[in-house]
């Protein structure tokens, strides 16, 4: 168990906790020296694999003949579902995800067959020769079609508190509406890739670009019909993940392992960008319908909300994702009497999956849109209505899933950002600008974030670590967290350095592997440092205690007299370096290796009852965005962004600032430019940078001020009283979306509220302007 108090800052070590330290691989990232899986030297005899994808959204496979592929030069293997020695289904939680389609294909882009050849070009050519005959079936492609057909991957779920129908009937004002938000492609810089090679006695080694090595291990073993101990999965770093490498990498790892097992040779399987975008899941798109009651100040008085998420052809992680959207349908607001219903729509599109925020952004955008509509109906500044509805600190602090909010800092954080950003004066300037300009309009919005931290699947809230201290006092660290650029390796190394009171460069970070730390949870839910940091600290503490006892016994002291400080150990007037003590401990046969384990306390969630404490704590933040819109074209620009974000007592302020900036920009892309578009045959047509627009450096506002909130250490016993920072900042970009809505409303002098769906592309903004002008 971790200490109850944050350790005092001690001078004398480099890179301990609370140091703004550069990412351990930062210099390698910018120089190209960082080694990713495709950069690794290939073993002799390595084969290249290629996947044949379905071109039908929903069809029976009448004939699948790989025979013609064998006439292609260089081919060594061609496999279908019938050739899988173990189980075909690799659904991560629920069944529904075949490693290769059998008699039925359920989306355009589904893997049908896989081949291995001497070169990638040969493998692609051979796959093109495979003969497939389909019988088309009716396809469900949209949320509306799925809802009408009652097509779901799992049953609906309802979260309820109080009597929403009664509250709505008694409300002085009532408003209902609908809006939609699209999905988002992960667009990680390193695409999906796996590299497998067979060992002796049925062993299989797999390098996988994955956030969840243990799941990949388990599923590879499953398709090979072998025990988990026969498979070892390793990953040193990913070139981005964002949730897209939580469940999705298993398909590539399984296929490469199946081919390696069949041929007896190493097999590499990597996807190009087009195939990657077509084959793999996205952020869930949602349709939101609401019925809300409120008083003349805008305070909520009854809410019924329906969240319908497009899940694609299988459950994947959609149960938990739509659940989290429902959890976050309050954001920072006390809903009072509320009923939230979540639907998980089955469509003949790629199975949507985890993406930074894991459903939370969709739920938060839903309630922020509703609050904005209430304010515009009443003719108030939306910020006023937001502040009226914030959770209280002692009262009005129970969520619609019956968890008490005990760490709320939004009533302090929002006024602080109002002052630092000059919100009130900027609102006056924006209004004055809009009164004088017809063709260009400005918009302004301030929105908060309250994001729950923990896996809502309680059993995932655990972590393990392995720490070795060598005779020379150097330390090797391994844990279940995976590095995708977010800095978890660096932060956990700082935690270990702090525990031993040694310079961080004495701590060697090693690749995550199932061969060292077993049964790991995915690096997801923003919990990588929370979980793995505690586990690593526990391992380091066990070794430190043994070393302290060695020191005390050697000098005949009491254990409490021994102090680790500044690369040395002191007590009773005696001192030796950490290195000297490590050597002394070794010579006296003291173990200098330990595992560590941690499980998150206090959390419990009863899904059937719709109540519990799914989150250990909440991370908070707020952002102000200012935009300009060309009313003739709908083109827009984010001109200024101000962020105040809560990281508790930051373990590494430099990395945390980077996560906040990057999260905001990624959220801005989701809400303004990243549009996924399928045609009427179910084919994704936005599957490359030419048709799918992610933010660029030119989209960053010229004035972008990001500040960490100080004076709010985590009230729970989280590692060094820090807070998770991976996902929460993405939702800060909701302020930019609502600033665009504000600018559109300004075209009519705020006399009508525009309907604006996300992403707010120039086309959608222009259509919203034209529609709101017709309403005037």
XYZ file of C-alpha atoms in Angstrom:
776
model
C 0.000 0.000 0.000
C 1.265 3.469 -0.834
C 2.203 6.050 1.751
C -0.566 8.304 3.018
C 1.502 11.430 2.483
C 3.426 12.843 -0.433
C 7.177 12.498 0.188
C 9.005 15.755 0.889
C 11.055 17.137 -1.961
C 14.673 16.400 -1.269
C 17.533 18.049 -3.140
C 20.304 16.028 -4.602
C 18.813 13.578 -7.132
C 18.229 14.223 -10.796
C 14.856 13.416 -12.250
C 12.811 12.479 -9.210
C 9.087 12.992 -8.753
C 7.761 16.475 -9.653
C 10.659 17.110 -12.055
C 9.838 18.436 -15.519
C 11.866 15.738 -17.228
C 11.927 15.109 -20.975
C 10.355 11.926 -22.295
C 12.952 9.150 -22.165
C 12.791 8.685 -25.955
C 12.187 12.290 -26.987
C 15.570 12.714 -28.650
C 15.118 9.415 -30.467
C 11.692 10.441 -31.711
C 12.969 13.607 -33.335
C 16.173 12.083 -34.735
C 14.570 8.894 -36.035
C 16.629 6.680 -33.730
C 13.616 5.242 -31.878
C 13.223 1.605 -32.902
C 9.707 0.489 -33.755
C 8.766 -3.024 -34.819
C 9.198 -2.331 -38.526
C 12.687 -0.926 -37.790
C 13.909 -4.122 -36.127
C 16.389 -6.195 -38.158
C 14.477 -9.031 -39.766
C 15.429 -12.589 -38.960
C 16.685 -14.753 -41.843
C 13.800 -16.355 -43.679
C 11.228 -13.759 -42.671
C 8.049 -13.887 -44.734
C 5.685 -10.998 -45.420
C 1.936 -11.346 -44.978
C -1.039 -9.684 -46.623
C -4.741 -9.819 -45.733
C -7.523 -10.196 -48.288
C -10.378 -7.894 -47.239
C -14.047 -8.321 -47.997
C -15.550 -5.842 -50.458
C -19.092 -6.523 -49.231
C -20.754 -5.028 -46.165
C -22.973 -8.036 -45.476
C -22.875 -11.258 -47.431
C -22.697 -15.028 -47.289
C -19.456 -16.488 -48.544
C -20.592 -19.005 -51.163
C -17.112 -20.006 -52.295
C -13.641 -19.218 -50.991
C -10.858 -20.835 -53.005
C -7.233 -20.040 -52.154
C -5.986 -22.507 -54.763
C -5.208 -19.881 -57.407
C -2.964 -18.053 -54.932
C -0.593 -21.011 -54.889
C 0.318 -20.303 -58.502
C 1.815 -16.952 -57.502
C 5.589 -16.693 -57.155
C 7.084 -16.657 -53.655
C 3.998 -17.880 -51.811
C 4.455 -20.063 -48.725
C 1.022 -20.104 -47.089
C -2.596 -19.190 -47.751
C -5.067 -19.543 -44.888
C -8.788 -19.222 -44.303
C -10.880 -19.692 -41.175
C -10.997 -23.430 -41.889
C -7.222 -23.623 -41.416
C -7.162 -22.191 -37.878
C -6.085 -24.993 -35.485
C -7.666 -23.420 -32.413
C -10.647 -21.141 -31.880
C -11.536 -18.744 -34.671
C -13.291 -16.128 -32.529
C -10.976 -13.571 -30.917
C -13.578 -11.272 -29.385
C -11.816 -9.541 -26.462
C -14.770 -9.702 -24.050
C -17.745 -11.115 -25.939
C -17.697 -13.366 -29.006
C -18.249 -11.914 -32.454
C -14.811 -11.152 -33.899
C -13.546 -14.017 -36.085
C -9.857 -13.836 -36.896
C -10.915 -14.652 -40.459
C -14.474 -14.582 -41.758
C -16.058 -17.963 -42.293
C -19.432 -18.320 -43.969
C -20.475 -14.716 -43.339
C -18.878 -11.296 -43.799
C -20.357 -8.426 -41.806
C -18.495 -5.334 -43.000
C -16.611 -4.127 -46.029
C -12.993 -4.552 -45.040
C -13.335 -7.672 -42.895
C -10.419 -10.115 -43.089
C -11.341 -13.091 -45.291
C -8.003 -14.800 -45.978
C -4.304 -14.222 -45.360
C -1.210 -15.193 -47.320
C 2.528 -15.217 -46.649
C 5.201 -14.846 -49.309
C 8.841 -13.880 -49.708
C 7.986 -10.217 -50.283
C 5.043 -7.958 -49.529
C 4.462 -7.390 -53.235
C 4.287 -11.145 -53.831
C 1.905 -11.597 -50.906
C -0.391 -8.832 -52.174
C -0.392 -10.280 -55.679
C -1.163 -13.780 -54.389
C -4.046 -12.508 -52.248
C -5.503 -10.859 -55.333
C -5.780 -14.265 -56.992
C -7.995 -15.776 -54.278
C -11.448 -16.553 -55.649
C -14.368 -15.402 -53.471
C -18.039 -15.642 -54.401
C -20.559 -13.722 -52.263
C -24.314 -13.690 -51.865
C -25.258 -10.184 -50.783
C -27.523 -9.681 -47.776
C -29.329 -6.535 -46.588
C -26.918 -4.233 -44.783
C -27.619 -1.942 -41.838
C -25.239 0.994 -42.092
C -26.555 3.777 -39.862
C -27.722 4.338 -36.303
C -31.217 5.215 -37.538
C -31.462 1.973 -39.508
C -30.225 -0.046 -36.530
C -32.665 1.609 -34.127
C -35.564 1.008 -36.506
C -34.569 -2.651 -36.942
C -33.805 -3.139 -33.217
C -30.344 -4.274 -34.248
C -28.057 -4.237 -31.196
C -24.814 -5.928 -30.166
C -26.116 -6.072 -26.582
C -29.262 -5.004 -24.714
C -29.919 -1.369 -23.762
C -28.925 -0.090 -20.325
C -30.658 2.530 -18.198
C -29.172 4.665 -15.417
C -31.763 6.424 -13.311
C -32.000 8.658 -10.288
C -35.218 10.177 -8.985
C -38.341 10.542 -11.121
C -37.431 12.261 -14.382
C -40.957 12.079 -15.839
C -42.457 13.807 -12.805
C -39.714 16.450 -12.767
C -40.178 17.173 -16.469
C -43.920 17.571 -16.037
C -43.383 20.106 -13.258
C -40.584 22.082 -14.955
C -41.305 25.760 -15.804
C -39.546 25.320 -19.155
C -39.017 22.252 -21.314
C -36.891 21.601 -24.371
C -36.307 18.567 -26.551
C -34.009 17.949 -29.459
C -31.547 15.776 -31.299
C -28.031 16.053 -32.589
C -25.281 13.778 -33.831
C -21.570 13.368 -33.519
C -19.290 11.361 -35.760
C -16.556 8.897 -34.997
C -12.821 9.391 -35.372
C -9.931 7.397 -36.769
C -6.955 6.973 -34.443
C -4.460 7.891 -37.177
C -1.492 6.775 -35.108
C 1.755 7.519 -36.932
C 2.902 3.904 -36.662
C 0.308 1.658 -38.264
C -0.791 -1.735 -37.012
C 2.000 -4.314 -37.156
C 2.994 -7.690 -35.726
C 6.101 -9.835 -36.138
C 5.950 -13.469 -35.033
C 8.463 -16.275 -35.055
C 8.152 -19.867 -33.906
C 10.374 -21.408 -31.264
C 10.946 -24.935 -30.110
C 8.296 -27.085 -28.422
C 5.467 -25.017 -29.863
C 6.592 -21.697 -28.396
C 5.675 -18.506 -30.243
C 7.277 -15.074 -29.800
C 5.375 -12.030 -31.021
C 6.379 -8.406 -31.266
C 3.112 -6.491 -31.363
C 2.361 -2.780 -31.440
C -0.213 -3.165 -28.688
C -1.527 -1.451 -25.580
C -2.550 -4.848 -24.199
C 0.225 -7.470 -24.483
C -1.519 -9.945 -22.163
C -4.666 -9.947 -24.275
C -2.609 -10.480 -27.431
C -0.790 -13.334 -25.673
C -4.054 -14.976 -24.666
C -5.683 -14.658 -28.096
C -2.623 -15.871 -30.007
C -2.535 -18.912 -27.724
C -6.272 -19.371 -28.314
C -6.049 -19.513 -32.128
C -2.976 -21.779 -31.951
C -4.727 -24.044 -29.411
C -1.890 -23.708 -26.913
C -1.586 -22.568 -23.308
C -0.739 -18.941 -22.630
C 2.733 -19.894 -21.382
C 3.689 -20.930 -24.915
C 3.318 -17.352 -26.186
C 5.463 -14.366 -25.276
C 4.444 -10.878 -26.427
C 6.762 -7.886 -26.258
C 6.491 -4.179 -27.087
C 9.068 -1.490 -26.387
C 7.128 1.422 -27.830
C 4.244 2.268 -30.115
C 4.086 5.169 -32.495
C 0.798 6.272 -31.000
C -2.140 4.236 -29.802
C -5.033 6.361 -28.487
C -7.071 3.204 -27.771
C -6.736 1.897 -31.325
C -4.084 -0.539 -30.176
C -6.045 -1.989 -27.268
C -8.079 -4.724 -28.987
C -7.247 -4.149 -32.660
C -3.639 -5.477 -32.691
C -4.767 -8.990 -31.740
C -5.968 -9.690 -35.288
C -2.558 -8.996 -36.817
C -0.702 -10.827 -34.051
C -2.929 -13.884 -34.411
C -2.612 -13.982 -38.199
C 1.164 -13.559 -38.162
C 1.468 -16.281 -35.496
C -0.800 -18.642 -37.448
C 1.323 -18.171 -40.567
C 4.570 -18.537 -38.601
C 3.263 -21.727 -37.055
C 2.190 -23.091 -40.432
C 5.428 -22.262 -42.280
C 7.939 -22.633 -39.452
C 9.367 -19.250 -40.429
C 9.170 -15.723 -38.980
C 6.274 -13.696 -40.396
C 5.755 -9.939 -40.421
C 2.315 -8.448 -41.019
C 1.972 -4.699 -41.365
C -0.880 -2.662 -42.753
C -0.575 0.290 -45.066
C -2.612 3.370 -44.129
C -5.570 2.611 -46.388
C -5.963 -0.976 -45.208
C -5.409 0.089 -41.618
C -8.240 2.615 -41.742
C -10.588 0.219 -43.559
C -9.892 -2.828 -41.375
C -9.708 -1.360 -37.858
C -12.289 0.194 -35.518
C -12.892 3.873 -34.788
C -14.356 6.098 -32.114
C -18.096 5.471 -31.818
C -20.423 7.908 -33.505
C -23.577 8.755 -31.533
C -27.108 10.014 -32.003
C -28.350 11.988 -29.000
C -31.978 12.694 -28.172
C -32.987 14.637 -25.087
C -35.946 16.034 -23.198
C -34.940 18.512 -20.488
C -36.754 20.673 -17.976
C -35.320 23.836 -16.412
C -36.195 27.002 -14.549
C -35.763 30.646 -15.584
C -32.108 30.605 -14.465
C -31.422 27.509 -16.517
C -31.133 25.090 -13.595
C -31.943 21.557 -14.656
C -35.259 20.168 -13.492
C -35.577 16.761 -15.072
C -33.623 15.136 -17.896
C -34.257 12.174 -20.144
C -31.473 11.398 -22.582
C -31.022 8.649 -25.136
C -27.511 7.864 -26.314
C -27.358 5.564 -29.342
C -23.852 4.541 -30.331
C -22.871 2.938 -33.609
C -20.926 -0.130 -32.528
C -20.369 -1.860 -35.847
C -20.556 -5.590 -36.474
C -19.539 -6.944 -33.058
C -19.550 -6.052 -29.366
C -15.743 -5.490 -29.088
C -15.627 -3.039 -26.115
C -18.888 -1.284 -26.927
C -20.715 -2.285 -23.748
C -18.159 -0.466 -21.614
C -17.786 2.419 -24.071
C -21.488 3.238 -24.194
C -21.585 2.752 -20.413
C -18.882 5.384 -20.015
C -20.754 7.736 -22.341
C -23.715 7.319 -20.002
C -21.544 7.856 -16.913
C -20.277 11.117 -18.372
C -23.638 12.423 -19.536
C -23.460 14.719 -16.497
C -19.960 16.137 -17.092
C -19.667 18.549 -14.149
C -23.391 19.120 -13.597
C -25.933 17.975 -11.036
C -28.680 16.415 -13.116
C -31.181 15.904 -10.329
C -33.988 13.651 -11.553
C -32.562 11.966 -14.601
C -32.920 8.923 -16.826
C -30.087 8.055 -19.216
C -30.621 5.240 -21.723
C -27.796 3.781 -23.795
C -28.228 1.764 -27.002
C -25.452 -0.276 -28.617
C -26.367 -0.366 -32.302
C -25.195 -3.242 -34.486
C -24.357 -2.099 -38.007
C -22.573 -3.644 -40.959
C -19.550 -1.442 -40.513
C -16.207 -2.041 -38.837
C -16.577 -2.783 -35.136
C -15.899 0.474 -33.341
C -13.524 0.359 -30.423
C -11.656 2.200 -27.710
C -10.536 5.742 -28.417
C -9.067 8.279 -26.020
C -11.879 9.029 -23.582
C -13.622 5.685 -24.219
C -17.134 7.079 -24.671
C -16.660 9.843 -22.123
C -16.241 12.592 -24.741
C -19.512 11.643 -26.423
C -21.468 11.743 -23.165
C -19.902 15.041 -22.141
C -20.567 16.653 -25.514
C -24.197 15.559 -25.173
C -24.820 17.377 -21.892
C -22.776 20.409 -22.939
C -24.923 20.709 -26.059
C -28.051 20.519 -23.900
C -26.756 23.193 -21.492
C -25.900 25.407 -24.450
C -29.411 24.987 -25.879
C -30.975 25.907 -22.522
C -28.887 29.073 -22.331
C -29.795 30.149 -25.862
C -33.463 29.482 -25.212
C -33.302 31.782 -22.171
C -31.074 34.390 -23.844
C -28.308 33.890 -21.275
C -24.554 33.513 -21.549
C -24.049 29.719 -21.553
C -21.305 30.115 -18.936
C -23.862 31.451 -16.456
C -26.059 28.411 -16.974
C -23.072 26.107 -16.638
C -22.133 27.635 -13.289
C -25.735 27.441 -12.030
C -25.732 23.699 -12.688
C -22.327 22.670 -11.317
C -22.144 19.948 -8.726
C -21.918 21.280 -5.195
C -19.233 20.359 -2.709
C -21.504 19.253 0.154
C -24.957 19.095 -1.421
C -26.211 18.504 -4.964
C -23.307 16.099 -5.347
C -24.818 12.712 -6.239
C -24.485 11.435 -9.804
C -27.149 9.652 -11.814
C -25.265 6.415 -11.086
C -25.382 7.170 -7.340
C -21.719 8.005 -6.712
C -21.005 10.919 -4.383
C -18.684 13.575 -5.808
C -16.296 14.353 -2.948
C -13.376 16.000 -4.755
C -15.117 18.682 -6.844
C -12.846 21.624 -7.652
C -14.789 23.072 -10.598
C -16.375 25.842 -8.458
C -12.818 27.070 -7.823
C -11.221 26.221 -11.145
C -13.774 27.868 -13.467
C -13.639 31.332 -11.818
C -9.836 31.116 -11.850
C -9.876 30.492 -15.608
C -12.447 33.248 -16.135
C -10.027 35.687 -14.530
C -6.820 34.453 -16.138
C -8.365 34.288 -19.622
C -10.168 37.625 -19.325
C -13.410 35.910 -20.274
C -15.807 38.744 -19.387
C -13.873 41.376 -21.346
C -13.401 39.021 -24.285
C -17.134 38.342 -24.328
C -17.757 42.076 -24.630
C -15.166 42.375 -27.398
C -16.608 39.414 -29.311
C -20.115 40.867 -29.104
C -18.839 44.255 -30.275
C -16.954 42.684 -33.188
C -20.010 40.732 -34.273
C -22.197 43.842 -34.148
C -19.860 45.586 -36.579
C -19.092 42.721 -38.983
C -21.495 40.834 -41.206
C -19.224 38.487 -43.135
C -16.962 37.256 -40.345
C -18.286 36.271 -36.940
C -16.510 35.412 -33.721
C -17.557 32.872 -31.113
C -16.482 32.267 -27.521
C -17.128 29.418 -25.084
C -15.856 28.201 -21.716
C -16.553 24.573 -20.856
C -15.481 22.364 -17.948
C -14.316 18.765 -17.733
C -14.989 16.212 -15.009
C -13.610 12.828 -16.014
C -13.795 9.651 -13.953
C -10.586 7.679 -13.469
C -10.630 3.875 -13.243
C -11.541 1.005 -15.494
C -15.271 0.499 -15.099
C -14.540 -3.233 -15.427
C -13.334 -3.469 -11.832
C -11.028 -6.460 -12.317
C -8.809 -4.472 -14.717
C -7.771 -2.075 -11.946
C -4.614 -3.987 -11.071
C -0.969 -3.902 -12.076
C 2.315 -5.698 -11.559
C 5.950 -4.672 -11.740
C 9.401 -6.219 -11.511
C 12.426 -4.324 -10.175
C 16.044 -5.493 -10.008
C 18.913 -3.723 -8.236
C 22.308 -4.835 -9.475
C 25.592 -4.974 -7.547
C 26.709 -1.651 -8.996
C 23.582 0.096 -7.732
C 21.952 0.376 -11.156
C 18.295 -0.532 -11.407
C 16.255 -2.318 -14.048
C 12.519 -1.690 -14.204
C 9.746 -3.625 -15.899
C 6.000 -3.277 -15.525
C 2.768 -3.920 -17.376
C 2.362 -0.404 -18.739
C 3.043 0.148 -22.429
C 4.650 3.232 -23.923
C 2.871 4.931 -26.813
C 4.434 8.374 -26.468
C 2.474 9.408 -23.372
C 5.465 9.082 -21.045
C 4.415 6.284 -18.692
C 7.889 4.736 -18.831
C 9.458 8.040 -17.830
C 7.015 8.712 -15.009
C 7.331 5.243 -13.496
C 11.126 5.470 -13.709
C 10.902 8.761 -11.789
C 8.781 7.065 -9.135
C 11.363 4.292 -8.701
C 14.207 6.822 -8.614
C 12.327 8.752 -5.931
C 11.806 5.607 -3.867
C 15.494 4.674 -3.944
C 16.595 8.337 -3.892
C 18.896 7.832 -6.842
C 19.294 9.737 -10.111
C 16.750 8.671 -12.697
C 19.470 7.808 -15.197
C 20.424 4.956 -12.846
C 17.038 3.376 -13.640
C 16.925 1.392 -16.865
C 13.527 1.164 -18.561
C 12.906 -2.157 -20.313
C 10.354 -3.295 -22.882
C 6.976 -4.511 -21.677
C 6.813 -8.280 -22.004
C 4.466 -10.986 -20.828
C 7.556 -13.015 -19.971
C 8.375 -10.737 -17.033
C 5.075 -9.370 -15.737
C 2.036 -11.594 -16.360
C -1.697 -10.946 -16.553
C -1.399 -7.239 -17.165
C -4.244 -4.832 -17.830
C -4.285 -2.650 -20.937
C -2.565 0.691 -20.765
C -5.818 2.579 -21.043
C -8.420 4.476 -19.011
C -5.704 7.059 -18.216
C -4.560 4.702 -15.463
C -1.106 3.691 -16.696
C 0.885 5.675 -14.158
C -1.667 5.275 -11.354
C -1.548 1.485 -11.524
C 1.962 0.673 -12.718
C 3.535 3.462 -10.679
C 2.078 2.026 -7.485
C 3.162 -1.496 -8.419
C 6.706 -0.334 -9.225
C 6.846 1.654 -6.005
C 5.784 -1.419 -4.042
C 8.547 -3.489 -5.654
C 11.159 -0.797 -5.050
C 9.941 -0.349 -1.458
C 10.391 -4.071 -0.757
C 13.998 -3.938 -1.971
C 14.685 -0.675 -0.176
C 13.418 -2.134 3.097
C 15.776 -5.102 2.723
C 18.667 -2.770 1.972
C 17.769 -0.569 4.939
C 17.778 -3.604 7.222
C 21.160 -4.595 5.819
C 22.525 -1.117 6.585
C 21.026 -1.146 10.092
C 22.372 -4.613 10.867
C 25.794 -3.746 9.503
C 26.140 -0.663 11.697
C 24.011 -2.011 14.565
C 21.338 0.660 14.264
C 17.594 0.765 14.606
C 15.822 0.484 11.259
C 14.069 3.838 11.672
C 17.446 5.632 11.781
C 18.229 4.695 8.174
C 17.594 7.360 5.558
C 17.910 7.113 1.767
C 18.823 10.505 0.371
C 20.689 11.983 -2.603
C 22.217 8.761 -3.972
C 23.362 7.753 -0.505
C 22.191 5.949 2.613
C 22.789 7.447 6.058
C 22.136 6.632 9.682
C 23.753 6.894 13.092
C 26.602 8.980 11.737
C 27.409 6.397 9.063
C 27.044 6.849 5.312
C 27.614 4.879 2.150
C 26.578 5.347 -1.431
C 23.575 3.487 -2.792
C 26.001 1.557 -4.971
C 28.124 0.512 -1.999
C 25.068 -0.657 -0.101
C 23.877 -2.682 -3.102
C 27.255 -4.442 -3.198
C 27.164 -5.030 0.562
C 23.673 -6.485 0.336
C 24.724 -8.820 -2.467
C 27.755 -10.021 -0.539
C 25.489 -10.783 2.401
C 23.024 -12.720 0.234
C 20.200 -10.207 0.450
C 17.706 -10.418 -2.410
C 17.817 -7.322 -4.617
C 14.891 -8.265 -6.804
C 11.197 -7.942 -6.139
C 7.818 -7.991 -7.771
C 5.216 -5.398 -6.883
C 1.456 -5.462 -7.128
C -1.315 -2.910 -6.776
C -5.094 -2.925 -6.993
C -7.244 0.176 -6.871
C -9.258 0.399 -3.636
C -12.796 1.645 -2.940
C -14.307 0.973 -6.362
C -17.362 -1.161 -7.076
C -19.995 -1.072 -9.799
C -23.243 -3.020 -10.004
C -24.173 -2.691 -13.675
C -27.505 -4.463 -13.335
C -28.603 -2.106 -10.549
C -27.054 0.953 -12.225
C -25.357 2.162 -9.066
C -22.015 2.089 -7.321
C -18.647 3.782 -7.298
C -17.069 3.020 -10.666
C -14.445 5.782 -10.345
C -11.728 6.147 -7.736
C -11.503 9.897 -8.344
C -12.138 12.571 -10.952
C -9.795 14.766 -12.964
C -10.980 18.307 -13.697
C -10.206 21.044 -16.164
C -11.669 23.933 -18.105
C -10.950 25.642 -21.394
C -11.865 28.877 -23.158
C -11.860 28.846 -26.950
C -12.309 31.746 -29.328
C -12.993 31.220 -33.034
C -13.616 33.151 -36.233
C -16.031 31.977 -38.946
C -16.315 33.087 -42.563
C -20.086 33.154 -43.046
C -19.799 32.890 -46.848
C -17.861 29.610 -46.841
C -18.177 28.165 -43.333
C -14.410 28.103 -43.010
C -13.275 28.731 -39.476
C -10.207 29.159 -37.342
C -9.402 28.714 -33.684
C -7.709 31.982 -32.740
C -7.134 31.590 -29.007
C -7.201 28.810 -26.463
C -6.795 29.068 -22.697
C -6.681 25.946 -20.543
C -6.477 25.392 -16.798
C -6.152 21.707 -16.024
C -5.990 19.623 -12.866
C -3.158 17.087 -12.609
C -3.121 16.934 -8.824
C 0.520 17.056 -7.734
C 2.109 16.425 -11.107
C 4.768 13.724 -11.296
C 6.200 15.291 -14.442
C 4.841 18.743 -15.395
C 6.551 18.723 -18.803
C 4.927 15.481 -19.891
C 1.585 16.517 -18.413
C 1.608 19.787 -20.335
C 2.339 17.880 -23.530
C -0.556 15.527 -22.886
C -2.926 18.444 -22.286
C -1.883 20.248 -25.450
C -2.014 17.103 -27.581
C -5.315 15.947 -26.119
C -6.956 19.287 -26.815
C -5.765 19.318 -30.425
C -6.898 15.734 -31.002
C -10.311 16.615 -29.586
C -10.415 19.685 -31.802
C -9.840 17.433 -34.814
C -12.641 15.076 -33.783
C -15.100 17.947 -33.424
C -14.186 20.094 -36.423
C -12.404 18.296 -39.275
C -12.073 14.514 -38.955
C -15.048 13.205 -40.896
C -15.618 9.510 -41.526
C -17.828 8.836 -44.539
C -19.239 5.548 -45.794
C -21.013 5.192 -49.118
C -24.360 3.421 -49.561
C -22.566 0.089 -50.066
C -20.857 0.355 -46.694
C -17.420 1.227 -48.077
C -15.345 3.694 -46.055
C -14.292 6.425 -48.486
C -12.191 8.509 -46.100
C -9.288 6.121 -45.599
C -6.179 8.195 -46.284
C -4.757 11.653 -45.447
C -6.052 12.871 -48.813
C -9.654 12.435 -47.695
C -9.410 12.407 -43.894
C -8.179 15.632 -42.313
C -6.400 15.537 -38.979
C -5.254 18.811 -37.388
C -1.904 20.210 -38.513
C 0.457 22.749 -37.011
C -1.510 25.408 -38.850
C -4.614 24.595 -36.790
C -2.933 25.430 -33.479
C -4.116 28.832 -32.214
C -1.461 31.531 -32.246
C -2.342 32.237 -28.622
C -2.440 28.909 -26.786
C -1.956 29.150 -23.041
C -1.955 25.978 -20.959
C -1.573 26.051 -17.192
C -1.549 23.314 -14.572
C -3.891 23.985 -11.644
C -1.903 24.160 -8.416
C -2.988 23.601 -4.862
C -5.298 20.677 -5.566
C -3.469 17.437 -4.688
C -5.426 14.279 -5.280
C -7.546 13.612 -2.198
C -7.296 9.887 -2.764
C -4.153 7.902 -2.045
C -3.003 7.901 -5.664
C 0.704 7.691 -6.460
C 2.318 10.855 -5.064
C -1.124 12.524 -5.030
C -1.007 12.988 -8.798
C -3.888 12.671 -11.248
C -4.287 10.923 -14.578
C -3.844 13.129 -17.621
C -4.049 10.940 -20.732
C -7.723 11.254 -21.626
C -9.331 14.189 -19.747
C -7.752 16.994 -21.840
C -9.377 15.767 -25.052
C -12.762 16.952 -23.784
C -11.452 20.487 -23.296
C -11.919 20.876 -27.065
C -15.695 20.861 -26.584
C -15.185 24.564 -25.887
C -13.998 25.051 -29.479
C -17.029 23.244 -30.904
C -19.431 25.329 -28.830
C -17.529 28.500 -29.731
C -18.285 27.658 -33.364
C -21.937 27.196 -32.444
C -21.778 30.591 -30.723
C -20.354 32.196 -33.869
C -23.097 30.652 -36.010
C -25.739 31.949 -33.592
C -24.172 35.413 -33.906
C -25.184 35.534 -37.582
C -28.746 36.230 -36.394
C -27.806 38.275 -33.360
C -28.379 35.192 -31.174
C -32.084 35.222 -32.001
C -32.070 31.534 -32.891
C -30.046 28.536 -31.773
C -28.344 26.652 -34.605
C -28.412 22.900 -35.063
C -24.755 21.955 -35.468
C -23.621 18.348 -35.624
C -20.033 17.221 -35.123
C -17.620 17.330 -36.763
C -18.263 20.987 -37.511
C -16.630 20.941 -40.937
C -16.875 24.106 -43.039
C -19.736 22.479 -44.955
C -21.690 21.781 -41.778
C -20.997 25.238 -40.394
C -22.226 26.813 -43.630
C -25.374 24.683 -43.615
C -25.997 25.631 -39.984
C -25.651 29.317 -40.874
C -28.132 28.988 -43.709
C -30.581 27.063 -41.520
C -30.414 29.468 -38.600
C -30.980 32.412 -40.935
C -34.122 30.721 -42.228
C -35.336 30.386 -38.620
C -34.892 34.090 -37.934
